[in-house]
mmCIF file with all atom_site columns, C-alpha atoms in Angstrom:
data_model
loop_
_atom_site.group_PDB
_atom_site.id
_atom_site.type_symbol
_atom_site.label_atom_id
_atom_site.label_alt_id
_atom_site.label_comp_id
_atom_site.label_asym_id
_atom_site.label_entity_id
_atom_site.label_seq_id
_atom_site.pdbx_PDB_ins_code
_atom_site.Cartn_x
_atom_site.Cartn_y
_atom_site.Cartn_z
_atom_site.occupancy
_atom_site.B_iso_or_equiv
_atom_site.pdbx_formal_charge
_atom_site.auth_seq_id
_atom_site.auth_comp_id
_atom_site.auth_asym_id
_atom_site.auth_atom_id
_atom_site.pdbx_PDB_model_num
ATOM 1  C CA . MET A 1 1  ? -0.429  8.617   -16.724 1.00 49.00 ? 29  MET A CA 1
ATOM 2  C CA . LYS A 1 2  ? 2.316   6.669   -15.991 1.00 66.00 ? 30  LYS A CA 1
ATOM 3  C CA . ASN A 1 3  ? 2.578   2.882   -15.465 1.00 74.00 ? 31  ASN A CA 1
ATOM 4  C CA . PHE A 1 4  ? 2.495   2.373   -11.948 1.00 74.00 ? 32  PHE A CA 1
ATOM 5  C CA . LYS A 1 5  ? 2.087   -1.329  -11.849 1.00 83.00 ? 33  LYS A CA 1
ATOM 6  C CA . ASN A 1 6  ? 4.049   -3.623  -9.717  1.00 88.00 ? 34  ASN A CA 1
ATOM 7  C CA . LYS A 1 7  ? 6.613   -0.729  -8.104  1.00 92.00 ? 35  LYS A CA 1
ATOM 8  C CA . PRO A 1 8  ? 8.232   -0.140  -5.114  1.00 92.00 ? 36  PRO A CA 1
ATOM 9  C CA . VAL A 1 9  ? 7.177   2.459   -2.363  1.00 93.00 ? 37  VAL A CA 1
ATOM 10 C CA . HIS A 1 10 ? 8.373   4.175   -0.084  1.00 93.00 ? 38  HIS A CA 1
ATOM 11 C CA . VAL A 1 11 ? 6.216   4.312   2.675   1.00 94.00 ? 39  VAL A CA 1
ATOM 12 C CA . THR A 1 12 ? 7.514   7.168   5.056   1.00 94.00 ? 40  THR A CA 1
ATOM 13 C CA . ARG A 1 13 ? 4.416   7.315   7.428   1.00 95.00 ? 41  ARG A CA 1
ATOM 14 C CA . MET A 1 14 ? 3.184   3.954   9.200   1.00 92.00 ? 42  MET A CA 1
ATOM 15 C CA . SER A 1 15 ? 0.069   3.716   11.771  1.00 90.00 ? 43  SER A CA 1
ATOM 16 C CA . PHE A 1 16 ? -1.473  0.659   12.848  1.00 87.00 ? 44  PHE A CA 1
ATOM 17 C CA . GLY A 1 17 ? -4.906  -0.575  13.779  1.00 80.00 ? 45  GLY A CA 1
ATOM 18 C CA . ARG A 1 18 ? -6.966  -2.262  15.965  1.00 80.00 ? 46  ARG A CA 1
ATOM 19 C CA . ASP A 1 19 ? -5.767  -5.681  16.150  1.00 80.00 ? 47  ASP A CA 1
ATOM 20 C CA . MET A 1 20 ? -1.735  -3.553  15.492  1.00 84.00 ? 48  MET A CA 1
ATOM 21 C CA . ARG A 1 21 ? -1.269  -4.830  12.193  1.00 81.00 ? 49  ARG A CA 1
ATOM 22 C CA . ALA A 1 22 ? 0.424   -2.005  10.621  1.00 83.00 ? 50  ALA A CA 1
ATOM 23 C CA . TYR A 1 23 ? 0.126   -0.274  7.725   1.00 88.00 ? 51  TYR A CA 1
ATOM 24 C CA . PRO A 1 24 ? 1.347   2.411   5.683   1.00 92.00 ? 52  PRO A CA 1
ATOM 25 C CA . GLN A 1 25 ? -0.873  6.380   6.395   1.00 95.00 ? 53  GLN A CA 1
ATOM 26 C CA . ALA A 1 26 ? 1.852   8.189   3.571   1.00 96.00 ? 54  ALA A CA 1
ATOM 27 C CA . ILE A 1 27 ? 3.874   6.901   0.901   1.00 95.00 ? 55  ILE A CA 1
ATOM 28 C CA . GLU A 1 28 ? 5.955   8.625   -1.929  1.00 95.00 ? 56  GLU A CA 1
ATOM 29 C CA . LEU A 1 29 ? 6.591   7.422   -5.048  1.00 91.00 ? 57  LEU A CA 1
ATOM 30 C CA . ASP A 1 30 ? 8.590   8.832   -8.219  1.00 88.00 ? 58  ASP A CA 1
ATOM 31 C CA . GLY A 1 31 ? 8.245   12.342  -6.070  1.00 91.00 ? 59  GLY A CA 1
ATOM 32 C CA . ARG A 1 32 ? 5.429   12.868  -5.787  1.00 93.00 ? 60  ARG A CA 1
ATOM 33 C CA . THR A 1 33 ? 3.744   11.957  -1.385  1.00 96.00 ? 61  THR A CA 1
ATOM 34 C CA . TYR A 1 34 ? 0.496   10.163  -1.350  1.00 96.00 ? 62  TYR A CA 1
ATOM 35 C CA . GLU A 1 35 ? -1.316  10.487  2.210   1.00 96.00 ? 63  GLU A CA 1
ATOM 36 C CA . PHE A 1 36 ? -4.185  8.330   3.496   1.00 96.00 ? 64  PHE A CA 1
ATOM 37 C CA . ILE A 1 37 ? -7.436  8.831   4.989   1.00 94.00 ? 65  ILE A CA 1
ATOM 38 C CA . ASP A 1 38 ? -8.702  6.102   4.744   1.00 91.00 ? 66  ASP A CA 1
ATOM 39 C CA . ARG A 1 39 ? -7.903  1.754   4.519   1.00 88.00 ? 67  ARG A CA 1
ATOM 40 C CA . GLY A 1 40 ? -10.667 -0.768  2.951   1.00 88.00 ? 68  GLY A CA 1
ATOM 41 C CA . LEU A 1 41 ? -10.888 -4.330  2.868   1.00 89.00 ? 69  LEU A CA 1
ATOM 42 C CA . SER A 1 42 ? -7.166  -6.351  3.339   1.00 89.00 ? 70  SER A CA 1
ATOM 43 C CA . CYS A 1 43 ? -6.155  -10.096 3.373   1.00 90.00 ? 71  CYS A CA 1
ATOM 44 C CA . THR A 1 44 ? -3.279  -12.514 3.971   1.00 87.00 ? 72  THR A CA 1
ATOM 45 C CA . VAL A 1 45 ? -2.384  -13.928 1.204   1.00 88.00 ? 73  VAL A CA 1
ATOM 46 C CA . GLN A 1 46 ? 0.606   -17.097 1.124   1.00 88.00 ? 74  GLN A CA 1
ATOM 47 C CA . ARG A 1 47 ? 2.458   -18.785 -1.888  1.00 84.00 ? 75  ARG A CA 1
ATOM 48 C CA . ASN A 1 48 ? 5.478   -21.227 -2.561  1.00 87.00 ? 76  ASN A CA 1
ATOM 49 C CA . GLY A 1 49 ? 6.001   -20.604 2.159   1.00 83.00 ? 77  GLY A CA 1
ATOM 50 C CA . ASP A 1 50 ? 5.873   -16.508 1.156   1.00 83.00 ? 78  ASP A CA 1
ATOM 51 C CA . ARG A 1 51 ? 3.537   -14.664 2.801   1.00 84.00 ? 79  ARG A CA 1
ATOM 52 C CA . SER A 1 52 ? 1.718   -11.030 1.665   1.00 87.00 ? 80  SER A CA 1
ATOM 53 C CA . HIS A 1 53 ? -0.350  -8.753  3.099   1.00 89.00 ? 81  HIS A CA 1
ATOM 54 C CA . ILE A 1 54 ? -2.525  -7.380  0.551   1.00 92.00 ? 82  ILE A CA 1
ATOM 55 C CA . LEU A 1 55 ? -4.189  -4.121  1.430   1.00 92.00 ? 83  LEU A CA 1
ATOM 56 C CA . THR A 1 56 ? -7.066  -1.621  -0.059  1.00 95.00 ? 84  THR A CA 1
ATOM 57 C CA . LEU A 1 57 ? -6.049  2.442   0.783   1.00 95.00 ? 85  LEU A CA 1
ATOM 58 C CA . THR A 1 58 ? -7.562  5.772   -0.666  1.00 95.00 ? 86  THR A CA 1
ATOM 59 C CA . ASP A 1 59 ? -6.209  9.113   -0.011  1.00 95.00 ? 87  ASP A CA 1
ATOM 60 C CA . GLY A 1 60 ? -9.896  10.539  -1.210  1.00 94.00 ? 88  GLY A CA 1
ATOM 61 C CA . ILE A 1 61 ? -9.463  10.631  -4.981  1.00 94.00 ? 89  ILE A CA 1
ATOM 62 C CA . ARG A 1 62 ? -7.658  7.436   -6.062  1.00 94.00 ? 90  ARG A CA 1
ATOM 63 C CA . HIS A 1 63 ? -7.736  4.403   -4.929  1.00 95.00 ? 91  HIS A CA 1
ATOM 64 C CA . PHE A 1 64 ? -4.687  2.150   -3.847  1.00 95.00 ? 92  PHE A CA 1
ATOM 65 C CA . TRP A 1 65 ? -4.167  -0.820  -4.051  1.00 95.00 ? 93  TRP A CA 1
ATOM 66 C CA . ILE A 1 66 ? -0.483  -2.340  -1.384  1.00 95.00 ? 94  ILE A CA 1
ATOM 67 C CA . ARG A 1 67 ? 1.385   -5.383  -0.964  1.00 93.00 ? 95  ARG A CA 1
ATOM 68 C CA . GLU A 1 68 ? 3.527   -5.636  1.927   1.00 89.00 ? 96  GLU A CA 1
ATOM 69 C CA . GLY A 1 69 ? 6.173   -8.960  1.465   1.00 79.00 ? 97  GLY A CA 1
ATOM 70 C CA . SER A 1 70 ? 9.300   -9.806  2.987   1.00 73.00 ? 98  SER A CA 1
ATOM 71 C CA . ARG A 1 71 ? 10.882  -7.545  4.646   1.00 76.00 ? 99  ARG A CA 1
ATOM 72 C CA . GLY A 1 72 ? 9.234   -4.123  5.240   1.00 79.00 ? 100 GLY A CA 1
ATOM 73 C CA . CYS A 1 73 ? 8.863   -3.687  1.421   1.00 88.00 ? 101 CYS A CA 1
ATOM 74 C CA . TRP A 1 74 ? 6.783   -2.828  -0.020  1.00 93.00 ? 102 TRP A CA 1
ATOM 75 C CA . THR A 1 75 ? 4.860   -2.802  -3.944  1.00 94.00 ? 103 THR A CA 1
ATOM 76 C CA . LEU A 1 76 ? 1.951   -0.992  -4.780  1.00 94.00 ? 104 LEU A CA 1
ATOM 77 C CA . ILE A 1 77 ? 0.022   -3.596  -6.980  1.00 94.00 ? 105 ILE A CA 1
ATOM 78 C CA . ASP A 1 78 ? -2.471  -1.334  -9.490  1.00 93.00 ? 106 ASP A CA 1
ATOM 79 C CA . MET A 1 79 ? -3.780  3.123   -8.536  1.00 93.00 ? 107 MET A CA 1
ATOM 80 C CA . SER A 1 80 ? -7.194  4.376   -9.576  1.00 89.00 ? 108 SER A CA 1
ATOM 81 C CA . THR A 1 81 ? -6.545  7.377   -11.643 1.00 73.00 ? 109 THR A CA 1
#
């Protein structure tokens, strides 16, 4: 199994929650597309003036922890197998 920790991902489809905050519905990672069916907890973290939004998402099989950083860059923090 490849190590996907702290790897940039390409978000291919977005959606919006009730609070109008954007979150990914699908991402591409190493040539494979993952489509999310549910999202879980989220939180905002501020460190040294930089603000990040962390989300938990699932595709029904795996769980993903994804961070939205500055300028719309998304990073996969970790993924369950």
